[in-house]
Amino acid sequence: MKKFIIPLFVMISGSIFSQVSVGTESQDNNKWTFGGGIGLGFGSNSAFYLQASPRVGYKITDDLEGGVVGSISWQTSNYYKSTMFGVGPFANYYIARSFYVGANLQHYFINYTDKFYDYKVNEQETALYLGGGYMQRIGGNSFMQLGLMYNVLWKENSSVFSSGLVPNIGFVVGL
């Protein structure tokens, strides 16, 4: 079931974002970019995961973009529930509109409740993601980004995240 639902949502979100600018020419005077990504997951013990990460950027040069990205995620299962909000600046450098390298500093606010032990935690954590990836044009000035980032501030025994390595799929309109 997961093998069907996750690719379906990726295709739907790609269709939604590509509808925004198909058939329009890139305007040199518009330096704003918009985009982000969405995530959805299911697991055992009635686990459900929903995530959205909108972003707004500004083209500093033709190949350098800076902006702000947000993140919100909600997870629940028979044993726990968690809500996480994050916000921070990002910078991407584009190479021939086919590849990119980037940095993203996120500060997260995390609420976690363990339903089994009736345990609640409110935490904050900062992450500095460095990485890059591949870009595929999906129409006009719209791109799908496939990348891999690593949180250089991640610590195995003290982080709320299970790993420092983060694969990502996102969309950007306005490049």
XYZ file of N, CA, C and O in Angstrom:
700
model
N 0.812 -1.190 0.000
C 0.000 0.000 0.000
C 0.863 1.265 0.000
O 0.576 2.208 -0.706
N 1.955 1.276 0.841
C 2.839 2.436 0.894
C 3.508 2.671 -0.455
O 3.740 3.799 -0.831
N 3.813 1.577 -1.161
C 4.483 1.706 -2.451
C 3.585 2.382 -3.483
O 4.059 2.897 -4.468
N 2.293 2.388 -3.241
C 1.355 3.025 -4.147
C 1.047 4.461 -3.734
O 1.028 5.356 -4.550
N 0.822 4.702 -2.440
C 0.348 5.996 -1.962
C 1.428 7.074 -2.046
O 1.167 8.184 -2.509
N 2.638 6.775 -1.625
C 3.690 7.802 -1.611
C 4.012 8.305 -3.022
O 4.023 9.512 -3.246
N 4.249 7.429 -4.023
C 4.465 7.953 -5.376
C 3.259 8.718 -5.921
O 3.422 9.701 -6.644
N 2.049 8.310 -5.531
C 0.855 9.006 -5.979
C 0.854 10.444 -5.473
O 0.604 11.375 -6.227
N 1.176 10.661 -4.185
C 1.207 12.006 -3.644
C 2.334 12.833 -4.253
O 2.172 14.031 -4.437
N 3.470 12.234 -4.558
C 4.552 12.960 -5.217
C 4.104 13.433 -6.597
O 4.328 14.575 -6.986
N 3.415 12.556 -7.341
C 2.935 12.943 -8.666
C 1.863 14.025 -8.575
O 1.850 14.965 -9.356
N 0.955 13.919 -7.599
C -0.100 14.921 -7.442
C 0.502 16.270 -7.097
O 0.147 17.290 -7.683
N 1.448 16.299 -6.144
C 2.056 17.572 -5.770
C 2.859 18.146 -6.927
O 2.884 19.349 -7.125
N 3.501 17.295 -7.712
C 4.220 17.770 -8.898
C 3.269 18.383 -9.897
O 3.550 19.407 -10.507
N 2.113 17.778 -10.074
C 1.113 18.318 -10.986
C 0.594 19.656 -10.506
O 0.400 20.574 -11.288
N 0.369 19.790 -9.218
C -0.149 21.038 -8.673
C 0.845 22.171 -8.889
O 0.498 23.234 -9.374
N 2.112 21.939 -8.547
C 3.103 22.994 -8.692
C 3.414 23.294 -10.152
O 3.657 24.419 -10.516
N 3.393 22.289 -11.018
C 3.699 22.549 -12.415
C 2.576 23.313 -13.091
O 2.800 24.017 -14.062
N 1.348 23.247 -12.588
C 0.233 23.993 -13.149
C 0.441 25.496 -12.973
O -0.095 26.279 -13.736
N 1.213 25.877 -11.994
C 1.387 27.289 -11.676
C 2.040 28.042 -12.818
O 1.666 29.158 -13.129
N 3.009 27.428 -13.507
C 3.761 28.225 -14.466
C 3.945 27.580 -15.832
O 4.735 28.063 -16.612
N 3.255 26.529 -16.140
C 3.389 25.918 -17.453
C 2.934 26.913 -18.509
O 1.868 27.509 -18.412
N 3.770 27.108 -19.520
C 3.415 27.983 -20.623
C 3.720 29.451 -20.381
O 3.470 30.266 -21.231
N 4.266 29.807 -19.234
C 4.620 31.201 -18.990
C 6.124 31.358 -19.125
O 6.884 30.462 -18.794
N 6.518 32.484 -19.605
C 7.943 32.772 -19.755
C 8.490 33.328 -18.453
O 7.801 34.011 -17.711
N 9.748 33.041 -18.199
C 10.409 33.576 -17.012
C 10.550 35.085 -17.164
O 10.979 35.578 -18.202
N 10.175 35.824 -16.150
C 10.282 37.274 -16.188
C 11.558 37.683 -15.469
O 11.771 37.329 -14.317
N 12.395 38.456 -16.155
C 13.660 38.872 -15.565
C 13.463 39.833 -14.403
O 14.291 39.920 -13.516
N 12.351 40.586 -14.401
C 12.149 41.557 -13.341
C 11.551 40.941 -12.080
O 11.514 41.586 -11.051
N 11.061 39.716 -12.139
C 10.509 39.058 -10.955
C 11.591 38.184 -10.335
O 11.966 37.165 -10.879
N 12.075 38.579 -9.171
C 13.168 37.856 -8.523
C 12.687 36.953 -7.402
O 13.476 36.311 -6.741
N 11.375 36.882 -7.149
C 10.831 36.060 -6.083
C 10.605 34.629 -6.544
O 10.204 34.389 -7.673
N 10.867 33.690 -5.655
C 10.615 32.279 -5.928
C 9.741 31.714 -4.805
O 9.777 32.203 -3.678
N 8.971 30.694 -5.150
C 8.072 30.064 -4.190
C 8.138 28.560 -4.374
O 8.417 28.079 -5.472
N 7.862 27.823 -3.336
C 7.861 26.372 -3.471
C 7.781 25.692 -2.134
O 7.259 26.226 -1.158
N 8.341 24.481 -2.102
C 8.341 23.693 -0.885
C 8.116 22.231 -1.178
O 8.288 21.775 -2.304
N 7.717 21.523 -0.159
C 7.473 20.093 -0.303
C 6.406 19.643 0.675
O 6.058 20.357 1.618
N 5.896 18.456 0.425
C 4.925 17.850 1.323
C 5.321 16.405 1.562
O 6.016 15.796 0.745
N 4.916 15.862 2.675
C 5.216 14.468 2.990
C 4.031 13.816 3.669
O 3.258 14.455 4.368
N 3.898 12.534 3.443
C 2.814 11.755 4.012
C 3.329 10.353 4.236
O 4.001 9.790 3.378
N 3.042 9.785 5.397
C 3.502 8.427 5.668
C 2.551 7.674 6.567
O 1.790 8.261 7.342
N 2.594 6.357 6.443
C 1.791 5.454 7.252
C 2.709 4.370 7.790
O 3.706 4.035 7.165
N 2.352 3.799 8.945
C 3.182 2.750 9.514
C 2.383 1.826 10.407
O 1.153 1.917 10.495
N 3.096 0.962 11.088
C 2.444 0.011 11.982
C 1.902 0.719 13.220
O 2.283 1.856 13.508
N 1.037 0.059 13.953
C 0.407 0.607 15.163
C -0.350 1.908 14.879
O -0.295 2.851 15.650
N -1.013 1.955 13.734
C -1.823 3.114 13.317
C -0.993 4.386 13.193
O -1.481 5.489 13.461
N 0.259 4.272 12.819
C 1.132 5.440 12.668
C 0.736 6.232 11.428
O 0.439 5.675 10.375
N 0.743 7.558 11.584
C 0.419 8.475 10.498
C 1.350 9.671 10.610
O 1.613 10.174 11.707
N 1.835 10.174 9.468
C 2.775 11.283 9.436
C 2.361 12.239 8.327
O 2.094 11.819 7.203
N 2.300 13.537 8.639
C 1.971 14.567 7.663
C 2.945 15.716 7.849
O 3.181 16.161 8.985
N 3.523 16.204 6.745
C 4.546 17.240 6.824
C 4.383 18.201 5.658
O 4.047 17.794 4.538
N 4.626 19.491 5.891
C 4.642 20.511 4.840
C 5.789 21.475 5.116
O 6.072 21.795 6.274
N 6.452 21.902 4.052
C 7.567 22.836 4.220
C 7.542 23.892 3.109
O 8.202 23.750 2.087
N 6.784 24.958 3.304
C 6.755 26.039 2.312
C 8.030 26.876 2.366
O 8.697 26.944 3.390
N 8.360 27.487 1.226
C 9.551 28.328 1.163
C 9.305 29.529 0.274
O 8.553 29.446 -0.699
N 9.939 30.648 0.608
C 9.911 31.861 -0.206
C 11.354 32.308 -0.359
O 12.081 32.419 0.629
N 11.754 32.544 -1.605
C 13.131 32.937 -1.867
C 13.222 34.191 -2.714
O 12.227 34.648 -3.284
N 14.425 34.716 -2.798
C 14.707 35.894 -3.608
C 16.007 35.642 -4.364
O 17.012 35.254 -3.763
N 15.978 35.848 -5.694
C 17.168 35.642 -6.516
C 18.121 36.825 -6.336
O 17.861 37.911 -6.826
N 19.208 36.593 -5.628
C 20.223 37.612 -5.409
C 21.003 37.839 -6.695
O 21.275 38.972 -7.081
N 21.370 36.754 -7.355
C 21.936 36.772 -8.706
C 21.175 35.703 -9.490
O 20.286 35.047 -8.957
N 21.535 35.488 -10.745
C 20.866 34.449 -11.532
C 21.077 33.057 -10.952
O 20.244 32.173 -11.126
N 22.196 32.843 -10.253
C 22.512 31.513 -9.737
C 22.457 31.404 -8.209
O 22.604 30.316 -7.675
N 22.254 32.490 -7.500
C 22.239 32.471 -6.037
C 20.881 32.946 -5.521
O 20.393 34.006 -5.921
N 20.307 32.145 -4.644
C 18.991 32.448 -4.083
C 19.064 32.342 -2.565
O 19.680 31.434 -2.022
N 18.415 33.260 -1.881
C 18.306 33.212 -0.432
C 16.865 33.417 -0.026
O 16.083 34.009 -0.776
N 16.503 32.916 1.140
C 15.119 33.083 1.557
C 14.835 32.458 2.902
O 15.737 32.203 3.694
N 13.549 32.199 3.142
C 13.070 31.635 4.396
C 12.263 30.380 4.088
O 11.469 30.362 3.149
N 12.496 29.351 4.896
C 11.740 28.101 4.754
C 11.124 27.765 6.110
O 11.722 28.013 7.153
N 9.918 27.253 6.058
C 9.238 26.815 7.266
C 8.985 25.324 7.192
O 9.083 24.713 6.132
N 8.651 24.740 8.312
C 8.369 23.314 8.353
C 7.370 23.041 9.460
O 7.487 23.594 10.551
N 6.398 22.217 9.148
C 5.453 21.766 10.162
C 5.199 20.283 9.926
O 5.049 19.850 8.779
N 5.232 19.516 11.000
C 4.938 18.088 10.862
C 4.105 17.622 12.033
O 4.187 18.166 13.142
N 3.310 16.631 11.756
C 2.421 16.047 12.748
C 2.505 14.543 12.622
O 2.368 14.004 11.521
N 2.769 13.861 13.734
C 2.870 12.406 13.761
C 1.989 11.867 14.873
O 1.894 12.474 15.939
N 1.381 10.725 14.623
C 0.581 10.080 15.656
C 0.593 8.570 15.446
O 0.784 8.101 14.325
N 0.432 7.848 16.537
C 0.294 6.393 16.488
C -0.473 5.965 17.736
O -0.912 6.809 18.519
N -0.576 4.680 17.948
C -1.225 4.182 19.158
C -0.422 4.530 20.407
O -0.967 4.532 21.509
N 0.879 4.817 20.248
C 1.767 4.995 21.389
C 2.258 6.421 21.616
O 2.723 6.737 22.700
N 2.223 7.266 20.612
C 2.754 8.623 20.772
C 2.058 9.589 19.824
O 1.385 9.190 18.871
N 2.263 10.884 20.088
C 1.900 11.922 19.136
C 2.939 13.025 19.248
O 3.523 13.249 20.314
N 3.187 13.677 18.136
C 4.238 14.677 18.092
C 3.870 15.772 17.096
O 3.335 15.489 16.025
N 4.176 17.011 17.459
C 4.018 18.151 16.561
C 5.344 18.899 16.551
O 5.957 19.104 17.596
N 5.773 19.314 15.361
C 7.049 20.010 15.243
C 6.913 21.181 14.273
O 6.398 21.015 13.169
N 7.351 22.360 14.703
C 7.384 23.551 13.869
C 8.841 23.971 13.716
O 9.602 23.922 14.674
N 9.199 24.418 12.517
C 10.555 24.897 12.290
C 10.546 26.075 11.333
O 9.666 26.189 10.476
N 11.527 26.950 11.476
C 11.654 28.095 10.585
C 13.118 28.511 10.536
O 13.853 28.319 11.505
N 13.524 29.059 9.396
C 14.894 29.533 9.275
C 15.262 29.950 7.866
O 14.504 29.743 6.915
N 16.444 30.539 7.724
C 16.915 30.994 6.417
C 17.530 29.848 5.606
O 17.959 28.837 6.152
N 17.558 30.037 4.289
C 18.242 29.091 3.412
C 18.961 29.859 2.312
O 18.636 31.015 2.029
N 19.938 29.205 1.699
C 20.636 29.740 0.524
C 20.919 28.573 -0.406
O 21.321 27.494 0.038
N 20.652 28.778 -1.690
C 20.944 27.775 -2.722
C 21.763 28.415 -3.818
O 21.481 29.545 -4.242
N 22.753 27.680 -4.304
C 23.527 28.091 -5.475
C 23.244 27.084 -6.582
O 23.416 25.879 -6.389
N 22.790 27.583 -7.724
C 22.374 26.716 -8.835
C 23.479 26.616 -9.880
O 24.081 27.612 -10.266
N 23.716 25.392 -10.328
C 24.751 25.110 -11.313
C 24.058 24.655 -12.587
O 23.498 23.550 -12.646
N 24.059 25.530 -13.610
C 23.486 25.236 -14.931
C 22.026 24.799 -14.859
O 21.557 24.040 -15.683
N 21.295 25.237 -13.846
C 19.887 24.893 -13.657
C 19.622 23.389 -13.692
O 18.528 22.929 -13.956
N 20.668 22.598 -13.411
C 20.511 21.148 -13.326
C 20.905 20.619 -11.952
O 20.452 19.557 -11.558
N 21.751 21.340 -11.245
C 22.221 20.914 -9.931
C 22.202 22.110 -8.979
O 22.187 23.262 -9.415
N 22.208 21.825 -7.696
C 22.267 22.895 -6.712
C 23.027 22.417 -5.479
O 23.081 21.234 -5.184
N 23.638 23.369 -4.780
C 24.206 23.138 -3.452
C 23.539 24.151 -2.540
O 23.181 25.258 -2.966
N 23.338 23.760 -1.281
C 22.604 24.661 -0.416
C 22.903 24.490 1.048
O 23.524 23.515 1.487
N 22.441 25.473 1.807
C 22.527 25.469 3.261
C 21.179 25.934 3.795
O 20.534 26.797 3.199
N 20.786 25.352 4.920
C 19.486 25.657 5.506
C 19.622 25.564 7.026
O 19.959 24.512 7.546
N 19.385 26.666 7.713
C 19.421 26.688 9.165
C 17.979 26.680 9.665
O 17.201 27.564 9.313
N 17.617 25.669 10.444
C 16.250 25.542 10.960
C 16.280 25.489 12.479
O 17.116 24.789 13.059
N 15.363 26.215 13.092
C 15.173 26.099 14.535
C 13.806 25.453 14.741
O 12.797 25.948 14.241
N 13.788 24.330 15.465
C 12.573 23.539 15.637
C 12.021 23.674 17.054
O 12.774 23.729 18.025
N 10.692 23.665 17.136
C 9.957 23.614 18.394
C 9.177 22.308 18.373
O 8.342 22.092 17.483
N 9.443 21.425 19.335
C 8.913 20.063 19.311
C 8.056 19.806 20.547
O 8.491 20.074 21.672
N 6.858 19.282 20.319
C 5.979 18.802 21.397
C 5.808 17.310 21.187
O 5.378 16.878 20.117
N 6.120 16.523 22.201
C 6.048 15.063 22.095
C 5.284 14.525 23.304
O 5.550 14.915 24.439
N 4.350 13.619 23.038
C 3.594 12.973 24.106
C 3.663 11.469 23.921
O 3.298 10.950 22.856
N 4.126 10.774 24.935
C 4.131 9.316 24.954
C 2.815 8.883 25.599
O 2.596 9.116 26.794
N 1.928 8.268 24.825
C 0.601 7.892 25.313
C 0.657 6.726 26.299
O -0.160 6.648 27.211
N 1.632 5.861 26.139
C 1.722 4.671 26.983
C 2.160 5.022 28.402
O 1.604 4.552 29.383
N 3.183 5.879 28.527
C 3.730 6.257 29.833
C 3.213 7.606 30.342
O 3.641 8.068 31.384
N 2.335 8.246 29.571
C 1.804 9.553 29.927
C 2.943 10.536 30.221
O 3.012 11.183 31.265
N 3.863 10.627 29.261
C 5.072 11.441 29.389
C 5.035 12.519 28.309
O 4.782 12.219 27.130
N 5.275 13.776 28.668
C 5.253 14.884 27.710
C 6.574 15.628 27.734
O 7.171 15.815 28.789
N 7.000 16.058 26.547
C 8.251 16.800 26.408
C 8.020 17.963 25.441
O 7.411 17.793 24.390
N 8.520 19.135 25.813
C 8.577 20.290 24.922
C 10.048 20.641 24.774
O 10.700 20.966 25.769
N 10.561 20.540 23.559
C 11.986 20.777 23.316
C 12.176 21.739 22.162
O 11.253 21.990 21.380
N 13.407 22.223 22.033
C 13.826 23.021 20.894
C 15.153 22.464 20.411
O 15.953 21.979 21.204
N 15.347 22.507 19.099
C 16.614 22.040 18.533
C 16.909 22.831 17.267
O 16.011 23.147 16.490
N 18.183 23.133 17.073
C 18.623 23.836 15.875
C 19.357 22.854 14.984
O 20.135 22.027 15.457
N 19.097 22.950 13.677
C 19.743 22.079 12.696
C 20.332 22.934 11.579
O 19.688 23.885 11.111
N 21.536 22.612 11.162
C 22.181 23.261 10.019
C 22.384 22.196 8.946
O 23.241 21.324 9.080
N 21.560 22.258 7.913
C 21.615 21.284 6.822
C 22.496 21.814 5.705
O 22.312 22.938 5.233
N 23.445 20.988 5.261
C 24.298 21.295 4.116
C 24.160 20.154 3.118
O 24.108 18.995 3.513
N 24.099 20.482 1.845
C 23.980 19.422 0.843
C 23.689 19.976 -0.531
O 24.005 21.116 -0.845
N 23.059 19.153 -1.341
C 22.748 19.545 -2.704
C 21.929 18.485 -3.393
O 21.436 17.551 -2.759
N 21.809 18.657 -4.701
C 21.024 17.683 -5.440
C 20.843 18.042 -6.895
O 21.534 18.911 -7.438
N 19.875 17.394 -7.491
C 19.568 17.497 -8.908
C 18.250 18.248 -9.087
O 17.337 18.104 -8.277
N 18.138 19.015 -10.171
C 16.901 19.726 -10.484
C 16.390 19.285 -11.843
O 17.158 19.160 -12.793
N 15.087 19.069 -11.927
C 14.443 18.690 -13.190
C 13.386 19.737 -13.525
O 12.497 19.998 -12.720
N 13.493 20.333 -14.708
C 12.487 21.309 -15.149
C 11.175 20.574 -15.375
O 11.128 19.522 -16.005
N 10.075 21.158 -14.847
C 8.765 20.541 -15.051
C 7.832 21.467 -15.808
O 6.653 21.180 -15.931
N 8.351 22.559 -16.324
C 7.563 23.463 -17.136
C 7.889 24.911 -16.840
O 7.992 25.303 -15.680
N 8.047 25.715 -17.893
C 8.312 27.142 -17.716
C 9.491 27.374 -16.801
O 10.595 26.905 -17.029
N 9.252 28.077 -15.718
C 10.309 28.345 -14.737
C 10.076 27.558 -13.444
O 10.414 28.004 -12.363
N 9.506 26.358 -13.565
C 9.230 25.476 -12.423
C 10.170 24.284 -12.443
O 10.438 23.715 -13.504
N 10.643 23.899 -11.255
C 11.594 22.800 -11.146
C 11.206 21.883 -9.987
O 10.667 22.328 -8.984
N 11.532 20.607 -10.161
C 11.461 19.654 -9.060
C 12.898 19.455 -8.582
O 13.813 19.302 -9.386
N 13.108 19.484 -7.267
C 14.431 19.317 -6.698
C 14.501 17.986 -5.950
O 13.647 17.696 -5.120
N 15.516 17.200 -6.259
C 15.789 15.941 -5.567
C 17.162 16.087 -4.935
O 18.140 16.340 -5.637
N 17.226 15.963 -3.616
C 18.505 16.212 -2.977
C 18.739 15.413 -1.717
O 17.897 14.628 -1.275
N 19.904 15.648 -1.160
C 20.327 14.998 0.067
C 21.035 16.050 0.911
O 21.949 16.723 0.442
N 20.576 16.203 2.162
C 21.158 17.180 3.076
C 21.654 16.448 4.320
O 21.132 15.385 4.679
N 22.639 17.036 4.987
C 23.142 16.475 6.231
C 23.148 17.558 7.305
O 23.652 18.661 7.086
N 22.589 17.249 8.465
C 22.564 18.161 9.598
C 23.906 18.061 10.322
O 24.153 17.112 11.055
N 24.757 19.071 10.141
C 26.093 19.031 10.733
C 26.063 19.270 12.244
O 27.065 19.050 12.922
N 24.927 19.692 12.796
C 24.792 19.880 14.241
C 24.189 18.650 14.929
O 24.026 18.645 16.148
N 23.866 17.614 14.180
C 23.224 16.421 14.726
C 24.172 15.664 15.648
O 25.344 15.451 15.332
N 23.643 15.264 16.810
C 24.401 14.456 17.770
C 23.585 13.219 18.083
O 22.425 13.316 18.504
N 24.176 12.067 17.925
C 23.457 10.798 18.018
C 22.700 10.615 19.331
O 21.566 10.165 19.332
N 23.272 10.951 20.444
C 22.651 10.660 21.733
C 21.795 11.794 22.301
O 21.135 11.607 23.313
N 21.794 12.959 21.666
C 21.032 14.067 22.235
C 20.025 14.703 21.274
O 19.245 15.555 21.684
N 20.008 14.306 20.025
C 19.094 14.896 19.052
C 17.735 14.207 19.079
O 17.640 13.005 19.344
N 16.700 14.957 18.771
C 15.372 14.352 18.640
C 15.221 13.642 17.297
O 14.303 12.862 17.107
N 16.134 13.913 16.372
C 16.096 13.290 15.057
C 16.870 11.975 15.081
O 17.894 11.855 15.735
N 16.385 10.999 14.342
C 17.013 9.674 14.348
C 18.302 9.624 13.529
O 19.108 8.728 13.710
N 18.482 10.583 12.612
C 19.669 10.602 11.773
C 19.959 12.028 11.341
O 19.052 12.864 11.297
N 21.201 12.290 10.980
C 21.555 13.599 10.462
C 21.346 13.708 8.964
O 21.293 14.802 8.409
N 21.194 12.589 8.292
C 21.033 12.538 6.840
C 19.558 12.660 6.473
O 18.722 11.928 7.000
N 19.239 13.596 5.568
C 17.850 13.851 5.197
C 17.709 13.910 3.678
O 18.199 14.845 3.046
N 17.028 12.929 3.061
C 16.697 13.049 1.641
C 15.521 14.012 1.487
O 14.684 14.124 2.381
N 15.471 14.740 0.375
C 14.343 15.655 0.186
C 13.905 15.715 -1.264
O 14.689 15.530 -2.188
N 12.614 15.972 -1.417
C 11.992 16.214 -2.713
C 11.179 17.482 -2.546
O 10.391 17.607 -1.612
N 11.389 18.440 -3.421
C 10.653 19.698 -3.322
C 10.431 20.312 -4.692
O 10.904 19.796 -5.717
N 9.704 21.397 -4.692
C 9.373 22.101 -5.934
C 9.651 23.571 -5.738
O 9.500 24.110 -4.644
N 10.047 24.225 -6.814
C 10.291 25.665 -6.765
C 9.801 26.278 -8.077
O 9.990 25.736 -9.148
N 9.113 27.411 -7.933
C 8.585 28.146 -9.067
C 9.211 29.534 -9.048
O 9.240 30.181 -8.011
N 9.713 29.973 -10.172
C 10.256 31.321 -10.282
C 11.713 31.377 -10.636
O 12.280 32.460 -10.749
N 12.368 30.239 -10.794
C 13.773 30.260 -11.177
C 13.847 30.526 -12.649
O 14.655 30.790 -13.306
